[in-house]
Short mmCIF file of C-alpha atoms in Angstrom, two decimals:
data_model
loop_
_atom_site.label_atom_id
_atom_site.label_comp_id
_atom_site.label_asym_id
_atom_site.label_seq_id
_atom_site.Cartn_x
_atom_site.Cartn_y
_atom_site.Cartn_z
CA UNK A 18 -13.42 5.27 9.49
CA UNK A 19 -12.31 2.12 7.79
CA UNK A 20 -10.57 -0.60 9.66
CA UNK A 21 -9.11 -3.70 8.39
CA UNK A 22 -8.63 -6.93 10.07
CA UNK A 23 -6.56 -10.02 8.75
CA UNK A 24 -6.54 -13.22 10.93
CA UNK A 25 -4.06 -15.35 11.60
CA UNK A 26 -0.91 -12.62 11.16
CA UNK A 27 0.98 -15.67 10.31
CA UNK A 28 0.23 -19.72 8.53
CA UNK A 29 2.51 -22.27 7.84
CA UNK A 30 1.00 -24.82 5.13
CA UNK A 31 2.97 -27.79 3.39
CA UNK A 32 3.70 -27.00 -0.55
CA UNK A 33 0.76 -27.74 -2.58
CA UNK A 34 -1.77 -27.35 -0.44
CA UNK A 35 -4.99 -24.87 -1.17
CA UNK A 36 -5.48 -22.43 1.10
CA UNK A 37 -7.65 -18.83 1.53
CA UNK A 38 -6.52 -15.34 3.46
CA UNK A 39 -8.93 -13.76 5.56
CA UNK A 40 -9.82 -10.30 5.49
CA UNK A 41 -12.62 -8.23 7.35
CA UNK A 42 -13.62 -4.45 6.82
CA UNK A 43 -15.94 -2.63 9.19
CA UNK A 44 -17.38 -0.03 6.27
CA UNK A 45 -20.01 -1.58 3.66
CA UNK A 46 -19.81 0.91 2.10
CA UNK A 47 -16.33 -0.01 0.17
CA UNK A 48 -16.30 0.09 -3.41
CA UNK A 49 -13.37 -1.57 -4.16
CA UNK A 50 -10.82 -3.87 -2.17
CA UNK A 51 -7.02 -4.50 -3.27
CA UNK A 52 -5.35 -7.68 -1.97
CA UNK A 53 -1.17 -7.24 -2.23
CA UNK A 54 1.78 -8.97 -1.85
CA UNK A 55 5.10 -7.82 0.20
CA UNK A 56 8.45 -10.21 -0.05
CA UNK A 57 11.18 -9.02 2.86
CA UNK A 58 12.96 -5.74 1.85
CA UNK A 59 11.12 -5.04 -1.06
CA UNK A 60 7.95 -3.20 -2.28
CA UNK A 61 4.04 -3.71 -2.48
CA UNK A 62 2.95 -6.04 -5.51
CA UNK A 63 -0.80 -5.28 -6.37
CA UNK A 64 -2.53 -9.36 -6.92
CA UNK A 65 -5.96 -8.45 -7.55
CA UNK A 66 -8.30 -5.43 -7.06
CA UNK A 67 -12.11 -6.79 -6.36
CA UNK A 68 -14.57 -3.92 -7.25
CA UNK A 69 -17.94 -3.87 -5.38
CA UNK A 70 -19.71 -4.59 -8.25
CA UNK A 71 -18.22 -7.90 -8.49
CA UNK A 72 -17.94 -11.02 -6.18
CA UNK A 73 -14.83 -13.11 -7.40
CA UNK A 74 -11.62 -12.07 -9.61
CA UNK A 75 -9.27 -14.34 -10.95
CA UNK A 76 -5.21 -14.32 -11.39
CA UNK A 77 -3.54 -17.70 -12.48
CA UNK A 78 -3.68 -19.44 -9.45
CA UNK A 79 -5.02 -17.02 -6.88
CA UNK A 80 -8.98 -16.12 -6.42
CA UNK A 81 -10.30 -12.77 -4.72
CA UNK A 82 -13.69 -13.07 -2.97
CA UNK A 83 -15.83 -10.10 -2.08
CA UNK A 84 -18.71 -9.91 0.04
CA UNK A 85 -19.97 -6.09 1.05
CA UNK A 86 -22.72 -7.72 3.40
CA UNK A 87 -20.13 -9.89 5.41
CA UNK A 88 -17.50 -7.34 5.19
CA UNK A 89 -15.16 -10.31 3.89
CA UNK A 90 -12.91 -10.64 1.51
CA UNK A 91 -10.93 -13.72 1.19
CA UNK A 92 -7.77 -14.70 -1.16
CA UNK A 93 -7.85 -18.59 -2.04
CA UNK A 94 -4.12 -19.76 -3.40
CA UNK A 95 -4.80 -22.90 -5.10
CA UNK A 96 -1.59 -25.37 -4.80
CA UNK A 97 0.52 -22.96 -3.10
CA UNK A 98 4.28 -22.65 -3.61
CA UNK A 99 7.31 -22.04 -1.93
CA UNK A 100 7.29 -18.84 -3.94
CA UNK A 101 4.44 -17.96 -2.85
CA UNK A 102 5.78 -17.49 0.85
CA UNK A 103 5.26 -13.84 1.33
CA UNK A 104 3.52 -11.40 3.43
CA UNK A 105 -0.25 -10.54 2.07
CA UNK A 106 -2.50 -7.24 2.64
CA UNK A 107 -5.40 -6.28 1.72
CA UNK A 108 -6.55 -2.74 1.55
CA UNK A 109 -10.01 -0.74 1.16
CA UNK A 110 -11.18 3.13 0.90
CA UNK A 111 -10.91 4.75 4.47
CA UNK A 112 -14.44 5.83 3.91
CA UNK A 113 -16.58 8.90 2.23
CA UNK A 114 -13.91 12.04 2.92
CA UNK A 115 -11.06 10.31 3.52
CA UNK A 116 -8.79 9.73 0.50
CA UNK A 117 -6.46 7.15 1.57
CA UNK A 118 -6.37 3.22 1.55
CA UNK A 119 -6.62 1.70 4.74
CA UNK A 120 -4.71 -1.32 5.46
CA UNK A 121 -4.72 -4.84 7.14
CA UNK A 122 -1.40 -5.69 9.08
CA UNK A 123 -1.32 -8.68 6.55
CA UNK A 124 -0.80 -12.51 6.64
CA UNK A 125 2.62 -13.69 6.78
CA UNK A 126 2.68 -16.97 4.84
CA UNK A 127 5.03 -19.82 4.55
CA UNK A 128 4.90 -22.43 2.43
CA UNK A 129 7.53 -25.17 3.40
CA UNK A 130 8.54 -27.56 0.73
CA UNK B 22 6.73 -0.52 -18.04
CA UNK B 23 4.08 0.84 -15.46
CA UNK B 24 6.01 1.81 -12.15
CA UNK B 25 6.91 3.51 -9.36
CA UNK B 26 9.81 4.65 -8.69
CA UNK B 27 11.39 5.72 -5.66
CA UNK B 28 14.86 6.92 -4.70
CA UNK B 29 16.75 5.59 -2.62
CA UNK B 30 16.00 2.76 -2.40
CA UNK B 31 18.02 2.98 1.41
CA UNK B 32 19.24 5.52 3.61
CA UNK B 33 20.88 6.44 7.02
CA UNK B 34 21.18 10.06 7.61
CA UNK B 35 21.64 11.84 10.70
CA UNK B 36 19.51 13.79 13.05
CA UNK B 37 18.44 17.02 11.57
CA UNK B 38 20.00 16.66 8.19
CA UNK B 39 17.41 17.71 5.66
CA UNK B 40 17.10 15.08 2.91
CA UNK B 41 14.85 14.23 0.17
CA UNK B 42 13.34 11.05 -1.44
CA UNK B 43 12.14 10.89 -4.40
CA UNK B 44 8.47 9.44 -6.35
CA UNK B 45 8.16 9.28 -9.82
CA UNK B 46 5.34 7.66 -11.66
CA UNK B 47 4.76 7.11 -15.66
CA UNK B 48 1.41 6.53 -15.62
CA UNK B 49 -0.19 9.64 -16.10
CA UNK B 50 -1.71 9.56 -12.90
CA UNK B 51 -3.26 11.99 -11.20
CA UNK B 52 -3.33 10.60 -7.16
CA UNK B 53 -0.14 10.24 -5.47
CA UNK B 54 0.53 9.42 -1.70
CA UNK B 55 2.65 8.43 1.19
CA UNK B 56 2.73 5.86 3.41
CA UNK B 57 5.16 4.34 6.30
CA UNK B 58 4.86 0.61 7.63
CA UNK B 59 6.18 0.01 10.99
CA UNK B 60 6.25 -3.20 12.88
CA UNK B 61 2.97 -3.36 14.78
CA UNK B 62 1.19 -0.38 13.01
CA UNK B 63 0.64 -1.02 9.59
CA UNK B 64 0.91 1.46 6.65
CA UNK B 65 -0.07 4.92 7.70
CA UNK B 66 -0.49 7.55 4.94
CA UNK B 67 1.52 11.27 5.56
CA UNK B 68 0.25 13.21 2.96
CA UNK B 69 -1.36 12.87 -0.68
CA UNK B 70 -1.99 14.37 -3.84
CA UNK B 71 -5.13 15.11 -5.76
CA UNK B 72 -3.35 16.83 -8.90
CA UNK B 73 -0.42 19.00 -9.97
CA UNK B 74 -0.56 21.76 -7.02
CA UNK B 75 -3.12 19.68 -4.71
CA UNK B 76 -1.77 18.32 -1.73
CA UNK B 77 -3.71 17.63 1.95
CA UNK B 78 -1.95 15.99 5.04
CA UNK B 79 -3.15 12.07 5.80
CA UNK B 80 -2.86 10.44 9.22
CA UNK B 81 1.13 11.58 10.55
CA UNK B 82 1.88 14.35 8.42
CA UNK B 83 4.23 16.14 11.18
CA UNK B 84 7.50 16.54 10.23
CA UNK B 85 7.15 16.06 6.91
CA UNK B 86 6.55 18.31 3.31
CA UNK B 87 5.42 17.47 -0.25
CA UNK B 88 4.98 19.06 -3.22
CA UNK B 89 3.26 18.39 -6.16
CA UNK B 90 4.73 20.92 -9.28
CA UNK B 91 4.55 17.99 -12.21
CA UNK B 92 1.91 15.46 -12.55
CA UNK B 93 4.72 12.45 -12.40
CA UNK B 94 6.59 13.63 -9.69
CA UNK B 95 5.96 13.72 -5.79
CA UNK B 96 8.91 13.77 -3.66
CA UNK B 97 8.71 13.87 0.11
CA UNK B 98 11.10 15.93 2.24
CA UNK B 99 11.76 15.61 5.84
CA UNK B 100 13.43 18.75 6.86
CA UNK B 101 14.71 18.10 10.46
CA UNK B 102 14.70 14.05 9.91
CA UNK B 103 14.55 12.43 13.99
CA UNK B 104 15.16 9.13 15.10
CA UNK B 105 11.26 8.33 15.25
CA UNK B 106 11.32 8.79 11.59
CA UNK B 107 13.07 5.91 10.80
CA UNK B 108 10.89 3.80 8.61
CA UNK B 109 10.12 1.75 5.42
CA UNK B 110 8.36 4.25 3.08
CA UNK B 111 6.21 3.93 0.18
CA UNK B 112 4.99 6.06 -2.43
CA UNK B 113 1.67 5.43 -4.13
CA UNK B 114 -0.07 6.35 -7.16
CA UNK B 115 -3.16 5.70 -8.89
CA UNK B 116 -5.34 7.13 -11.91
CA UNK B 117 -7.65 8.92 -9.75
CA UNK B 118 -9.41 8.18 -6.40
CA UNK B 119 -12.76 6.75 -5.31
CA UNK B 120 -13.11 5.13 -8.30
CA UNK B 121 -14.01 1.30 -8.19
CA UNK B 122 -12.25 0.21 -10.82
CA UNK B 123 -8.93 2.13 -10.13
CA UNK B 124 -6.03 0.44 -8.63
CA UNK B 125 -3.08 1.78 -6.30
CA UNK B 126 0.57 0.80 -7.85
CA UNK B 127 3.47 1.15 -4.94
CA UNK B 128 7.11 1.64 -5.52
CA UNK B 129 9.55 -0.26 -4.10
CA UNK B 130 9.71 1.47 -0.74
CA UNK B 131 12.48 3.56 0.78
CA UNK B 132 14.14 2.25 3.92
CA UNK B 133 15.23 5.23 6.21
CA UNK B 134 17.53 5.08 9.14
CA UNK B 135 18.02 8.03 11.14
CA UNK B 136 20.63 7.82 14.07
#
């Protein structure tokens, strides 16, 4: 079965700096990988879904790396935010017969002004 | 606008007080699931839904029921709630499943006390 790894659980970075989200998967096999984003309280925002197929998506300001042969995915946030201060996951298919997304315990950011 | 929708948004109930929380979706889709996050574990998925009338059990099903009778709708009941149920619980949908190019939408997650 699937598991999911995301190191550090936590990083503190000074507004405007670049910075990238690790995330590791143990199955090659994945076809797709989802990266979210959770604020306190509320729900899970989907960022970017990264299909197999491809190595990099794009949204404004954020970049989703895949690589099945690593079993890496990273998240780069160019000239972060305070806004962006959140907690990230990313999530992948549990594997063949299994038909649920299996999830890191996420990154909390911060991103102090 | 594409969403999920879950109600409530919060309760606190007591022990062994059936109750009820609701999914709805409005994107025609045809996979629906549940998950609970707590501190320390993660999200762990209690039961999903193939179709209208297609439901299987995921990692901690016990002590909870589905049902699946309209494609947008997928509430979750918890018929004897307990104190280890208290949670943060999301509802999930997507177009179908094991499909690359398909992505999972969340609702805005229901935050369950039981005392």
């Amino acid at each position: 079965k699937q598991e999911v790894t995301q190191i550090p659980a936590a990083l503190s970075v000074p507004e405007g700096e670049n910075l990238v989200l690790n995330c590791s998967f143990t199955d090659s096999a994945i076809y797709n990988l989802q990266w979210f984003r959770q604020d306190p309280g509320k729900g899970l925002t989907s960022l970017l879904l990264i299909q197999s197929s491809q190595r990099e998506q794009t949204s404004g300001r954020l970049n989703a790396s895949l690589d099945k042969s690593s079993g890496r995915s990273t998240l780069y946030i160019a000239a972060s935010q305070p806004g962006d201060s959140a907690t990230y996951l990313c999530a992948g298919p549990s594997g063949a017969g299994s038909y649920q997304l299996t999830f890191g315990k996420g990154t909390k950011l911060s991103v102090i002004p | 606008e594409a969403q999920v929708t879950q109600n409530p948004r919060y309760l606190i109930t007591v022990t062994g007080k059936k109750l009820t929380v609701t999914c709805s979706q409005n994107m025609n889709h045809e996979y629906m699931s549940w998950y609970r996050q707590d501190p320390g574990l993660g999200l762990r998925q209690i039961y999903y839904s193939m179709n209208v009338e297609v439901t299987d059990k995921g990692d901690v099903p016990e002590g909870y029921k589905v049902s699946r009778k309209e494609k947008r709708n997928f509430p979750l009941i918890l018929e004897s709630p307990s104190p280890n149920q208290t949670s943060l619980y999301f509802c999930a949908s997507s177009l179908v499943f094991e499909t690359a190019n398909t992505e999972a939408f969340f609702g805005q997650g229901t935050r369950l006390t039981v005392v």
